[in-house]
Each structure stands twice: as structure tokens, then as C-alpha cells.
Short mmCIF file of C-alpha atoms and ligand atoms in Angstrom, two decimals:
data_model
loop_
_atom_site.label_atom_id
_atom_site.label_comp_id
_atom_site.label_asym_id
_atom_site.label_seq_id
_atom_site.Cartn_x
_atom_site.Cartn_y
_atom_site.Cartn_z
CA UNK G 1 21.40 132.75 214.17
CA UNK G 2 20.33 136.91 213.60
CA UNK G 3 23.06 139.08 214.04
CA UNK G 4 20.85 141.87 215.18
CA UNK G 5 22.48 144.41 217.75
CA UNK G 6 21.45 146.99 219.45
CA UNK G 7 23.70 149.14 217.47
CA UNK G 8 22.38 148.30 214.23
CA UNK G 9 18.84 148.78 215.10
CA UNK G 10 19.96 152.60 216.35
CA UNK G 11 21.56 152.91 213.09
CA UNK G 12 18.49 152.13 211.58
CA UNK G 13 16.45 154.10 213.57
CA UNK G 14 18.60 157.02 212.86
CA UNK G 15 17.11 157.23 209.50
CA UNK G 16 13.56 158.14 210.65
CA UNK G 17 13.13 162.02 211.10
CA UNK G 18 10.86 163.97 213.69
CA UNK G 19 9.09 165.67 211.11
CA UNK G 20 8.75 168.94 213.63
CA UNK G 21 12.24 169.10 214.24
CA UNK G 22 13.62 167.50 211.18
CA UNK G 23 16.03 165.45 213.39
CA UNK G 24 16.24 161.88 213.91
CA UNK G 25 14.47 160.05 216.74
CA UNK G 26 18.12 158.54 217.88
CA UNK G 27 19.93 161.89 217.86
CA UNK G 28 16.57 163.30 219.87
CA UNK G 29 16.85 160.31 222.74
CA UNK G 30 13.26 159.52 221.69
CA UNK G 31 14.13 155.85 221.73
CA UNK G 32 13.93 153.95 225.09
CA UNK G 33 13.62 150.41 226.05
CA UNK G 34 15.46 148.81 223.47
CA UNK G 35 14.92 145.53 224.05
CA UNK G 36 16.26 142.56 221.71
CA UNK G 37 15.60 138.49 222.28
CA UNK G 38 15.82 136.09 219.82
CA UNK G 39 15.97 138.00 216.62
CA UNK G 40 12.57 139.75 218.14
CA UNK G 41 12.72 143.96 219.04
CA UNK G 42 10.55 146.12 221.18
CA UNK G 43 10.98 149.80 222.32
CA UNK G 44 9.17 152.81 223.62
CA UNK G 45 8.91 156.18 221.11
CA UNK G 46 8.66 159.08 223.87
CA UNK G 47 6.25 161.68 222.19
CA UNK G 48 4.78 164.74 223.62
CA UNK G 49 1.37 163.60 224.65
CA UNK G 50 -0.11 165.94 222.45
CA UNK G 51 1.34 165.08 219.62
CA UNK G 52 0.36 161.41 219.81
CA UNK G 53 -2.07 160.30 217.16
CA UNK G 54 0.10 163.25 214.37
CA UNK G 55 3.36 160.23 215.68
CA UNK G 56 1.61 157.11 214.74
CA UNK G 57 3.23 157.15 211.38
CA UNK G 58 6.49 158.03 212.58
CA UNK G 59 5.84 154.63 214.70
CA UNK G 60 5.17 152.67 211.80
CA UNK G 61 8.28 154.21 210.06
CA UNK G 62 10.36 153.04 213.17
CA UNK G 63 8.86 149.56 213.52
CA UNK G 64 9.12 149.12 209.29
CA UNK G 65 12.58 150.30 209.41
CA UNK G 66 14.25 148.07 212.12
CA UNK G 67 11.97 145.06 210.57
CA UNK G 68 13.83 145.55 207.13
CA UNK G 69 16.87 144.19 209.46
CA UNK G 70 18.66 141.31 208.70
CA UNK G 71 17.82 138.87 211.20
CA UNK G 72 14.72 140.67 212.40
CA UNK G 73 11.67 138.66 213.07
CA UNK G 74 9.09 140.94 214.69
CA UNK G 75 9.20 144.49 216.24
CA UNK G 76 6.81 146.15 218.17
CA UNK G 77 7.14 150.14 218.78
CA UNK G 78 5.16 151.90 221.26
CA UNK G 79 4.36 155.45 221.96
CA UNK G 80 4.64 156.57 225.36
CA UNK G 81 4.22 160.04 226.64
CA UNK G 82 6.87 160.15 229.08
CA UNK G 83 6.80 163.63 229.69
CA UNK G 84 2.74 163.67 230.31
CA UNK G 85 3.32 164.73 233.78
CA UNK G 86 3.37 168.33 234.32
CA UNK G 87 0.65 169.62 231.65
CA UNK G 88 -1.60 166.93 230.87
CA UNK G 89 -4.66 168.42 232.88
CA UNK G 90 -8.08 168.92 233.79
CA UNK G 91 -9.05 170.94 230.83
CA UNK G 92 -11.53 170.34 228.23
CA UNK G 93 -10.49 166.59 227.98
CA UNK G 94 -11.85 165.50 231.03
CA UNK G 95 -8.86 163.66 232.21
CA UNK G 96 -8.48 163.27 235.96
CA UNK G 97 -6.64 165.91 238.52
CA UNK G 98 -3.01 166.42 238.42
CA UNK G 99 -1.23 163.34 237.11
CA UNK G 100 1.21 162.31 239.13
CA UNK G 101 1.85 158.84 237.72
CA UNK G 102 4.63 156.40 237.65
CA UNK G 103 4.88 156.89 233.77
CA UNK G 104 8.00 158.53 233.49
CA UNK G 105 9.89 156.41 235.41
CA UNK G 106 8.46 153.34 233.34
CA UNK G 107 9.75 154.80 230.28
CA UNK G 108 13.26 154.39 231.21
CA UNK G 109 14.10 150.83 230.14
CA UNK G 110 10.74 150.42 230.02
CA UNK G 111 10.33 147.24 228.06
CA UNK G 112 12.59 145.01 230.58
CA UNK G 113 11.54 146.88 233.76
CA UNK G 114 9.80 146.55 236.35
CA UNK G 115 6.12 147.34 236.70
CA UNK G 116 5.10 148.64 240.08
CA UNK G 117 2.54 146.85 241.86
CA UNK G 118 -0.85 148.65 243.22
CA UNK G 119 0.03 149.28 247.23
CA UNK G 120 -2.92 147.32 248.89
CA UNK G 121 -3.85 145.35 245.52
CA UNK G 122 -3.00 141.63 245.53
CA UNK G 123 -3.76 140.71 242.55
CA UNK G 124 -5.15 142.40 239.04
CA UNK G 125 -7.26 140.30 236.65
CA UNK G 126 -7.86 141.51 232.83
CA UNK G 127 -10.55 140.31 230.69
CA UNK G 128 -10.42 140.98 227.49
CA UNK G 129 -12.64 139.72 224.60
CA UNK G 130 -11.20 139.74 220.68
CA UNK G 131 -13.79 142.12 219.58
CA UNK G 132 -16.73 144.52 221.35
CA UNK G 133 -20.27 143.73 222.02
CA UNK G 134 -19.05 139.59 222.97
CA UNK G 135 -20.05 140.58 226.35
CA UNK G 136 -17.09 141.25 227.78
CA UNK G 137 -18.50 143.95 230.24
CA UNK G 138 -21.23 141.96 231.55
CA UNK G 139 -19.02 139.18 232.18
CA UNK G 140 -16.71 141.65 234.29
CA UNK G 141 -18.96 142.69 236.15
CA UNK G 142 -21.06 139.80 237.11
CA UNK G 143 -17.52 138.01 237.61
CA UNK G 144 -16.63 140.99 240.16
CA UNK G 145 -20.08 140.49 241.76
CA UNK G 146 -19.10 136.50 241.99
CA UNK G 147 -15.76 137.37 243.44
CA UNK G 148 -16.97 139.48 246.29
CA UNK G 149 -20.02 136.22 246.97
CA UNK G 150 -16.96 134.64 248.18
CA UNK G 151 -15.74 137.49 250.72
CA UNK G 152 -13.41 138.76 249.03
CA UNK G 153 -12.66 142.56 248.58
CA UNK G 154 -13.29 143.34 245.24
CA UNK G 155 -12.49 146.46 242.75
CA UNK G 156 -13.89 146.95 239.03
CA UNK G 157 -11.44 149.70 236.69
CA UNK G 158 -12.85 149.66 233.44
CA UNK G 159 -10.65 150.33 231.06
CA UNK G 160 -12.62 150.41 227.98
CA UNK G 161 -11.86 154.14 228.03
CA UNK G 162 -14.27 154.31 224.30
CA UNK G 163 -17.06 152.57 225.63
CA UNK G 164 -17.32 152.34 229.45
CA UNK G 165 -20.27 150.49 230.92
CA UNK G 166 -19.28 150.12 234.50
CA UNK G 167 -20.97 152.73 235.89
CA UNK G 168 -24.06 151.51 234.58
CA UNK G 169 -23.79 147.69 234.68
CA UNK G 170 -22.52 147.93 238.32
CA UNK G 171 -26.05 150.73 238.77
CA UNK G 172 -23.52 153.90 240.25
CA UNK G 173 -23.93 157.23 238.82
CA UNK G 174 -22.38 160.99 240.15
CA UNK G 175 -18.75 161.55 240.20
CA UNK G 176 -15.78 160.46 242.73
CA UNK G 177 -14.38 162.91 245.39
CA UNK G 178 -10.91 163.66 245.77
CA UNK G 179 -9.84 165.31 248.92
CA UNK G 180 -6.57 166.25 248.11
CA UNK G 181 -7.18 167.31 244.14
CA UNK G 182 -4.46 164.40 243.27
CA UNK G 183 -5.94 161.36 244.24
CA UNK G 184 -9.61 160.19 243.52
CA UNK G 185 -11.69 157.54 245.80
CA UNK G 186 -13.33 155.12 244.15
CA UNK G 187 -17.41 154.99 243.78
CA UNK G 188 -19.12 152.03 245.20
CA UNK G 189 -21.79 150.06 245.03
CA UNK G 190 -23.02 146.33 245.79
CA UNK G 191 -19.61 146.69 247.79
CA UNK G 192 -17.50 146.72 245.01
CA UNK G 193 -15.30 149.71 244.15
CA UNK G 194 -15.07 150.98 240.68
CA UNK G 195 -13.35 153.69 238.92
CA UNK G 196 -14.35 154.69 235.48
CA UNK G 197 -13.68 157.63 232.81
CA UNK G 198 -17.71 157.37 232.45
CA UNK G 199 -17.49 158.68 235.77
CA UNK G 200 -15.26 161.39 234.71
CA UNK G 201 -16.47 162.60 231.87
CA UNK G 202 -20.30 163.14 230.85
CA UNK G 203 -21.68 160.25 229.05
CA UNK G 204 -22.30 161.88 225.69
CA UNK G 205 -19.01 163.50 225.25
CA UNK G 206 -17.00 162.08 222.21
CA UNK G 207 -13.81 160.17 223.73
CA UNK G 208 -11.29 161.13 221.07
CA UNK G 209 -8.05 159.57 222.91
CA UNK G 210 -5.21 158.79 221.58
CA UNK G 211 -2.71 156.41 222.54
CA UNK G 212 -0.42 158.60 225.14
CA UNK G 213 -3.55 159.93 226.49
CA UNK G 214 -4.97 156.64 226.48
CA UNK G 215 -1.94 155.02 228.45
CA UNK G 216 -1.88 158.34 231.11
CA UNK G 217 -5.53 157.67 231.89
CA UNK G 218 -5.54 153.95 232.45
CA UNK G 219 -2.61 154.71 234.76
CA UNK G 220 -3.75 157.54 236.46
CA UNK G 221 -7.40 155.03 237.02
CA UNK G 222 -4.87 152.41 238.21
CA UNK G 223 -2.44 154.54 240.61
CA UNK G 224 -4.14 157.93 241.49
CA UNK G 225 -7.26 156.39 243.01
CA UNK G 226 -6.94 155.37 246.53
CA UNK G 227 -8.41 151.50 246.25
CA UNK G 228 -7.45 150.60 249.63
CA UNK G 229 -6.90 146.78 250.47
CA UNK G 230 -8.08 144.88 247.59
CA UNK G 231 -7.96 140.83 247.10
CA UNK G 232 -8.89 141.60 243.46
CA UNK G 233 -8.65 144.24 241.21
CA UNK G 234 -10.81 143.41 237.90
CA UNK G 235 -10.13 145.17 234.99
CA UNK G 236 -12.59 146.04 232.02
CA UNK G 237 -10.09 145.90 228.90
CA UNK G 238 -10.81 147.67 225.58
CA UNK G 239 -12.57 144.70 223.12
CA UNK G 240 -9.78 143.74 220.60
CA UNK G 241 -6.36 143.09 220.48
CA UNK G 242 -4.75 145.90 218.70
CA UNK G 243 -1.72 147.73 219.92
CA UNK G 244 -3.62 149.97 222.38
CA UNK G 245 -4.51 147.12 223.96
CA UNK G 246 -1.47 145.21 224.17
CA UNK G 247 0.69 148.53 225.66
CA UNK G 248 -2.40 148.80 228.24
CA UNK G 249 -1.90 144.47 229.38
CA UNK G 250 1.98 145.43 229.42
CA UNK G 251 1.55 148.61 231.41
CA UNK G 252 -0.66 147.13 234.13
CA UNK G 253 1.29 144.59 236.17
CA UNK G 254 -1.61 141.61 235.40
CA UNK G 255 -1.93 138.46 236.98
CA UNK G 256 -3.60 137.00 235.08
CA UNK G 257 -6.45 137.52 232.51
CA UNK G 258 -9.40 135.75 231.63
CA UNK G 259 -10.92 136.00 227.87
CA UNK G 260 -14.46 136.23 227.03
CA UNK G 261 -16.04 135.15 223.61
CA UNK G 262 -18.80 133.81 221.95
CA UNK G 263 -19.24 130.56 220.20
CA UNK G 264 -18.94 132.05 216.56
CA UNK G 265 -15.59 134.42 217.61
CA UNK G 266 -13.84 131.08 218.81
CA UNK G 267 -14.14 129.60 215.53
CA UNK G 268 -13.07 133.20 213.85
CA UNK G 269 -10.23 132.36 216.51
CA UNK G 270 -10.11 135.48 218.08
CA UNK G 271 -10.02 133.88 221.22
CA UNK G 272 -6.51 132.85 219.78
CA UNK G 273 -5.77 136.51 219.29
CA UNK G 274 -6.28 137.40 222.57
CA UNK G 275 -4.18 134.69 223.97
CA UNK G 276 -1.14 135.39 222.15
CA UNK G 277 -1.38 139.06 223.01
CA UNK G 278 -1.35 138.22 226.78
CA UNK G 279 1.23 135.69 226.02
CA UNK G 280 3.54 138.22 224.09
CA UNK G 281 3.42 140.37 227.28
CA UNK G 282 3.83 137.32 229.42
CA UNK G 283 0.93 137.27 231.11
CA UNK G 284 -0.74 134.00 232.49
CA UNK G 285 -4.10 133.55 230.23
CA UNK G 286 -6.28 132.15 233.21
CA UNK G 287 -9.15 130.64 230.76
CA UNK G 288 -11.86 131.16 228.65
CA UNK G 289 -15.39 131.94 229.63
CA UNK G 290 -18.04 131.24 226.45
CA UNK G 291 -20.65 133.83 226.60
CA UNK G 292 -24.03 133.65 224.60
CA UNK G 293 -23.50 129.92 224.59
CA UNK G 294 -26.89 128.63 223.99
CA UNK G 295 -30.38 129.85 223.76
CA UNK G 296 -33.20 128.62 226.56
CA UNK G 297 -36.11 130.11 225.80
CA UNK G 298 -37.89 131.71 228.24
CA UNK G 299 -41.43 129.78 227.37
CA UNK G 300 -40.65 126.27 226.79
CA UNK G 301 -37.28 125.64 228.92
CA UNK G 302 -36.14 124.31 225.30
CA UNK G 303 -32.22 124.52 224.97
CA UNK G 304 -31.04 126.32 221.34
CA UNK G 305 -27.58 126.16 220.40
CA UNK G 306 -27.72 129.18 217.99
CA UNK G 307 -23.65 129.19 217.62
CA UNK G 308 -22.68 125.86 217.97
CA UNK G 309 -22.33 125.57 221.54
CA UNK G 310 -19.29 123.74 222.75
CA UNK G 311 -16.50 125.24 221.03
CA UNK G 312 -15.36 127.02 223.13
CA UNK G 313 -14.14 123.95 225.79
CA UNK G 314 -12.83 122.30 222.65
CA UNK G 315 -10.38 125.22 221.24
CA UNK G 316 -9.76 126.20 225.14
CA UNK G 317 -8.58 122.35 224.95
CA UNK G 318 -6.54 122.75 221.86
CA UNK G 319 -4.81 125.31 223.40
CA UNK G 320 -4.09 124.57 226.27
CA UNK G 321 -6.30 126.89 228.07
CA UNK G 322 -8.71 126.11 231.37
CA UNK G 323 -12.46 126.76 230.02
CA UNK G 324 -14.17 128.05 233.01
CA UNK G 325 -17.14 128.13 232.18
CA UNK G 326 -20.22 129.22 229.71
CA UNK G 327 -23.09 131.21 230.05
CA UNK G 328 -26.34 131.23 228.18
CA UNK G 329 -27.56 133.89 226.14
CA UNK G 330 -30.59 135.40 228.53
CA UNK G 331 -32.90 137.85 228.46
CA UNK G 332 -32.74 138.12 232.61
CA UNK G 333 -29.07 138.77 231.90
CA UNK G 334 -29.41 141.69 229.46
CA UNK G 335 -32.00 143.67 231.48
CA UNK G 336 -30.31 143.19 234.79
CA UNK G 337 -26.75 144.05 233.44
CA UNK G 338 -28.17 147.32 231.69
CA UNK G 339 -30.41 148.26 234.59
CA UNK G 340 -27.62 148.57 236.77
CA UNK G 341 -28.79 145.34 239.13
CA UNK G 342 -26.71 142.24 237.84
CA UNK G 343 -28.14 139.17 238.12
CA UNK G 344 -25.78 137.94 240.31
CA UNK G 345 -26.80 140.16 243.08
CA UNK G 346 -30.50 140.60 241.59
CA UNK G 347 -31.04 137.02 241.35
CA UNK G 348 -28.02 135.26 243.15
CA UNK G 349 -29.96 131.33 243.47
CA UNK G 350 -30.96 131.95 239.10
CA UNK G 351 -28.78 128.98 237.47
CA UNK G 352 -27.51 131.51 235.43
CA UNK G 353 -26.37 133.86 238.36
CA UNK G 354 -24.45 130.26 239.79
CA UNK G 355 -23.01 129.83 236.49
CA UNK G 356 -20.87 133.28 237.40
CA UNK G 357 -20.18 132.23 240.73
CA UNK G 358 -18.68 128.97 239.60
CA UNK G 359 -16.19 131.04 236.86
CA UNK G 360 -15.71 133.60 239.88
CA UNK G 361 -14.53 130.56 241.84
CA UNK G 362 -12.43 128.88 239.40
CA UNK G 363 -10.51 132.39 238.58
CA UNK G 364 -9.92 132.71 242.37
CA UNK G 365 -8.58 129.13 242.94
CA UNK G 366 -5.73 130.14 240.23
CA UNK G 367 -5.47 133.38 241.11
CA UNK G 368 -4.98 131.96 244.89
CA UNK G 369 -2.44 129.61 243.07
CA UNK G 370 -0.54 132.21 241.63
CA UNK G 371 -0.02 134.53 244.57
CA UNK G 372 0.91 132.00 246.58
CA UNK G 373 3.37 130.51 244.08
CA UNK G 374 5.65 133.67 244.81
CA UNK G 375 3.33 136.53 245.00
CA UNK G 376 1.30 138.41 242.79
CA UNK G 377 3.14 139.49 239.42
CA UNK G 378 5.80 142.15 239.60
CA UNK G 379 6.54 142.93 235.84
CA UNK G 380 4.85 141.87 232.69
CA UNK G 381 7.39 142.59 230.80
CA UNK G 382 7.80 142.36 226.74
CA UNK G 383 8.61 138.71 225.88
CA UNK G 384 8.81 138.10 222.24
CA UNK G 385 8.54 134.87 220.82
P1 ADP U 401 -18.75 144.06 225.51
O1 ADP U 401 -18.22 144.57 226.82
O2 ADP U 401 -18.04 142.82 225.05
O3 ADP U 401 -18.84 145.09 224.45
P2 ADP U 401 -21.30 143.94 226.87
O4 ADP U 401 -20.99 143.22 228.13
O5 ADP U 401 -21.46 145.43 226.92
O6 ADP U 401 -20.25 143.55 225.75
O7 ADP U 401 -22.60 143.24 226.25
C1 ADP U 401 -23.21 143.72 225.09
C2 ADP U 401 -24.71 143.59 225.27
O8 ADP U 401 -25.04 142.20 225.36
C3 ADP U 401 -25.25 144.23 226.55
O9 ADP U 401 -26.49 144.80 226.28
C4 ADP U 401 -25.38 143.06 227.52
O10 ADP U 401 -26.40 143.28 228.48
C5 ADP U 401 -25.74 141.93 226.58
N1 ADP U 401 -25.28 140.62 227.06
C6 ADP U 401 -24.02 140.26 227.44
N2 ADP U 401 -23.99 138.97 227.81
C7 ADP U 401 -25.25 138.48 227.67
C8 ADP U 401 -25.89 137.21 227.88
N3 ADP U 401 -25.20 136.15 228.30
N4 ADP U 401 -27.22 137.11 227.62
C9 ADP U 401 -27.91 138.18 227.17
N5 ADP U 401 -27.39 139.38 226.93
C10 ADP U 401 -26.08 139.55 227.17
#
């Protein structure tokens, strides 16, 4: 049906110009990655990390140019910073010591290859919300809490490199050790191990990253930090579903990933959003946990459903998707979560406190499922549909 090639879609690209060099991004070997399926194109722009966020238009130049393709249903481009390795360093930025990651490899045919696992980790859980403030944080960490309840050895990396509240939901403050400059132990607490850029940088310092940086840092949290044997590895995504976040689920080999939202956001359907952006990078959407579901107020036990409680099961229905669970809107919830003493661990026999443990069971039963059904996921690759 589209007669796309690979060698048309070079051609194309051959008209977009570096505007430092004035050369094309073909004739540069920029492009890597190519990947074509059905009329549908990804590939990897290799920038210079510093020059990230001054590339995003040469991105959109490269994505609008191969779209203009006969034949051509969707392309995504990506920056990656391939050469990150040797420079990108402690400096003002605050990143962590001497990267020494897997990126450059991953470049090289980067869309269809393979994404190394974590050495130890057997399995790495996203969740991810559609937008910020949905309680997306809370629910990771209070889900983390859940997980270890059941014995299992648990890890928390936030990734919401903007905004991270890990250090303070899961109460941990001071910054991690590294005995060898290169790789970083985790911080701990309530026996969970967590690694953070809050821990890395001081809390009131502006986080201007940009997407290579962005990319380096989640992997450097991922595979520079010595997590030792882990059953779980739960990671605090970014809130939306924008590109950033779509190259971070692709670049961290995922298991699975489990998407928070309110009542009202399921009817905006961002819920949907965030399925189809796990989907795109084939990664298994383990279910939907409702957050803020209903009201109880704290006086009269009487049961409020401010946002139409419910929805949530019904579109997880409609699409397919396991709901695992909701959780009411609480003030118990809010303090404990911001104090740094989760109500799971705070208040483990609270109803609400047993409404986490019963999501934290239901994501381990299929994450169970899926490692035993051939082992936890190697490469979650770019699948366009
Ligand atoms: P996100 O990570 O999606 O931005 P957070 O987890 O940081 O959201 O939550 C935003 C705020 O809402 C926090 O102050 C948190 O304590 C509060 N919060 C989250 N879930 C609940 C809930 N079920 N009941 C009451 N407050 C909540």
C-alpha cells in the first residue's frame, strides 16, 4: 500500500540543514534508527547534548519533512545525545558523576534494538498520569510502600526530573554516596531504595533540562546507581504524555506501567493518552488506578462523589484495560504523603492504606504473570501503529 523506503525518507531528510554547519543531517550521519513499518517512521537525531533544546526545530523540520511523504502516516523523531559521554559533567547542572551510560550504544539502531535490562532488577513498573498534580506521586509511592507489605524488594526512581517528590513523600533527605565517583547507592528509607535528582540537586534550583540532558539523567538514575537485587523497580514518570515522555517509556526497558487519573481526566480521556503512548512503545498498560475518587468527609462518614466517581472502571472497561483500583480523596492521605510518612506505613490497617495494598497486589499478580511468561521485558522497542 505506501511505497515508503528507507531511501526516500534519506532523500528527504537530506533537505534539512544543521544550521551550525550548514550541512545536511544525512550527509552529517546525524540520522540513526531508521525504522519503517506499515507506512509509519521513527528515528533518532544525534545532537550534541548541549545543543539540545537550540535542535528542537531542526526535529520538527525532520519529522514535517519525511511526513510530507507519499505513503507516510506518522513519524516520530527523537533527539538523542549520543555523544553525552565524555563531557556531560558535574558542573553547575547538577547532573550526577561521570556518565558512563549505555546511551551510545542505544543510539545505534536504536529504534529496533535492544534495551538492556537493569543487572539485579526483575522487573520495572512506570506510572504515569496524563497531566501533573492527578496524584501520580503519591500513588507511586504508597504503591512502592504496598509492594514491599508483600516482601518484596522494592526500589522508587522518580523520574519526574521537573518536579521530584520522592525524597519527600518517601520522608529521606541528604545526598547519596558514591564510593567509586561513577556509581551512586541509592538512599533508603521504610526499606525502599530511591534515587532522585531532588537528591542531587538542591531543592530550589531551577531544573532547566532539556531533552538530551533529560534522557542522560534518567539513564544515568537507572544504570549508574548500584540498586542491588530488586523484585521491583517503580518508576515516578514525568505527568503528561508529550515526547519527553514517550523517549523516557522507550528508553527504559518497562514491564509494564500502571496509569493514574482522576475521575474528571478520564472523561477529558487522558487516561486514553497515556495508554496509547505506552502502547506506541509497546509496553503492556497494566491498569488504571482512579485517584481522588470520592469525597468521605472526615465528620459525618458521608460518601461525596465530587467527580463522578466510577468512570474510571467504565472507560478502563471500554478499553480494555484492568481497573485496579480507586482511592478516595483524603485529608490523612495528603498530610502523610507530604510529611514524608505515607499512610501506608503510617497507618497500614486505615481502609484507605488497604485500598493501596490491594492495587500493590493486583500490579504484582501481573507483573508475576509477565516475568514468568518469558521473563521480564528485554526491549520496548518503537512499534507504530
Ligand atoms: P502528581 O505526582 O500527579 O503531580 P502528587 O502525587 O504530587 O501528584 O499529588 C498532588 C497533591 O495531591 C499532593 O499534595 C498529594 O499529597 C495530594 N494527593 C494525592 N492523592 C491524594 C488523595 N487521594 N487524597 C488527598 N490528597 C491527595
Amino acid at each position: 500500500m505506501s511505497g515508503v523506503t528507507e531511501a526516500s525518507i534519506f532523500a528527504a531528510l537530506k533537505g534539512i540543514v544543521e544550521p551550525k554547519s550548514q550541512q545536511d543531517v544525512v550527509t552529517l550521519g546525524m540520522i540513526s534508527g531508521l525504522i519503517v513499518k506499515d507506512g509509519n517512521v521513527g528515528f533518532a537525531i544525534e545532537v550534541d547534548p548541549k545543543e539540545g533544546a537550540a535542535m528542537e526545530p531542526l526535529r520538527k523540520a525532520a519529522e514535517q519533512a519525511v511526513h510530507a511523504l507519499d505513503g507516510v502516516i506518522s513519524v516520530t523523531a527523537v533527539l538523542t545525545a549520543e555523544r553525552a559521554g565524555q563531557n556531560a559533567g558535574q558542573g553547575g547542572g547538577g547532573a550526577a558523576p561521570a556518565p558512563n551510560q549505555a546511551q551510545g550504544s542505544q543510539a545505534q539502531g536504536q529504534a529496533g534494538g535492544q534495551r538492556a535490562m537493569v543487572p539485579g532488577v526483575r522487573a520495572i513498573v512506570a506510572v504515569a498520569s496524563g497531566k501533573g498534580g492527578v496524584g501520580k506521586s503519591t500513588t507511586t509511592t504508597n504503591l512502592a510502600l504496598g509492594l514491599a507489605q508483600l516482601g518484596l524488594k522494592v526500589g522508587v526512581l522518580d523520574a519526574d526530573i521537573y518536579g521530584p517528590s520522592q525524597p519527600r513523600m518517601l520522608g529521606i533527605s541528604g545526598r547519596p554516596t558514591s564510593p567509586d565517583g561513577k556509581i551512586l547507592n541509592p538512599m533508603e528509607n521504610y526499606g525502599i531504595k530511591c534515587m532522585s535528582m531532588g537528591f542531587l540537586v538542591a531543592e530550589d534550583t531551577p531544573m532547566i533540562w532539556r531533552g538530551p540532558m533529560v534522557q542522560s539523567a534518567l539513564q544515568q538514575m537507572l544504570r549508574d546507581v548500584e540498586w542491588g537485587e530488586l523484585d521491583i523497580l517503580v518508576v515516578d514518570m514525568p505527568p503528561g504524555t508529550g515526547d519527553a515522555q514517550l523517549t523516557m517509556a522507550q528508553q527504559v526497558p518497562l514491564t509494564g506501567a500502571v496509569i493514574v487519573s482522576t475521575p474528571q481526566d478520564i472523561a477529558l480521556l487522558d487516561a486514553r493518552k497515556g495508554l496509547n503512548m505506552f502502547r506506541k512503545v509497546d509496553v503492556p498498560v497494566l491498569g488504571i488506578v482512579e485517584n481522588m475518587s470520592m469525597f468521605v468527609c472526615p465528620n459525618c462518614g458521608h460518601e461525596s462523589h465530587i467527580f463522578s466517581h466510577g468512570g474510571a472502571k467504565r472507560e478502563a472497561d471500554k478499553l480494555g484495560m484492568e481497573f485496579l483500583g480507586e482511592v478516595p480523596l483524603d485529608i490523612e492521605i495528603r498530610e502523610t504523603s507530604d510529611e514524608g510518612r505515607p499512610i501506608v506505613v503510617s497507618n497500614p490497617d486505615a481502609p484507605h492504606a488497604k485500598a493501596y495494598s490491594a492495587i500493590a497486589q493486583r500490579v504484582w499478580d501481573k507483573v508475576s504473570t509477565q516475568i514468568d511468561a518469558g521473563g521480564a521485558r528485554q526491549a520496548p522497542k518503537i512499534v507504530m501503529q
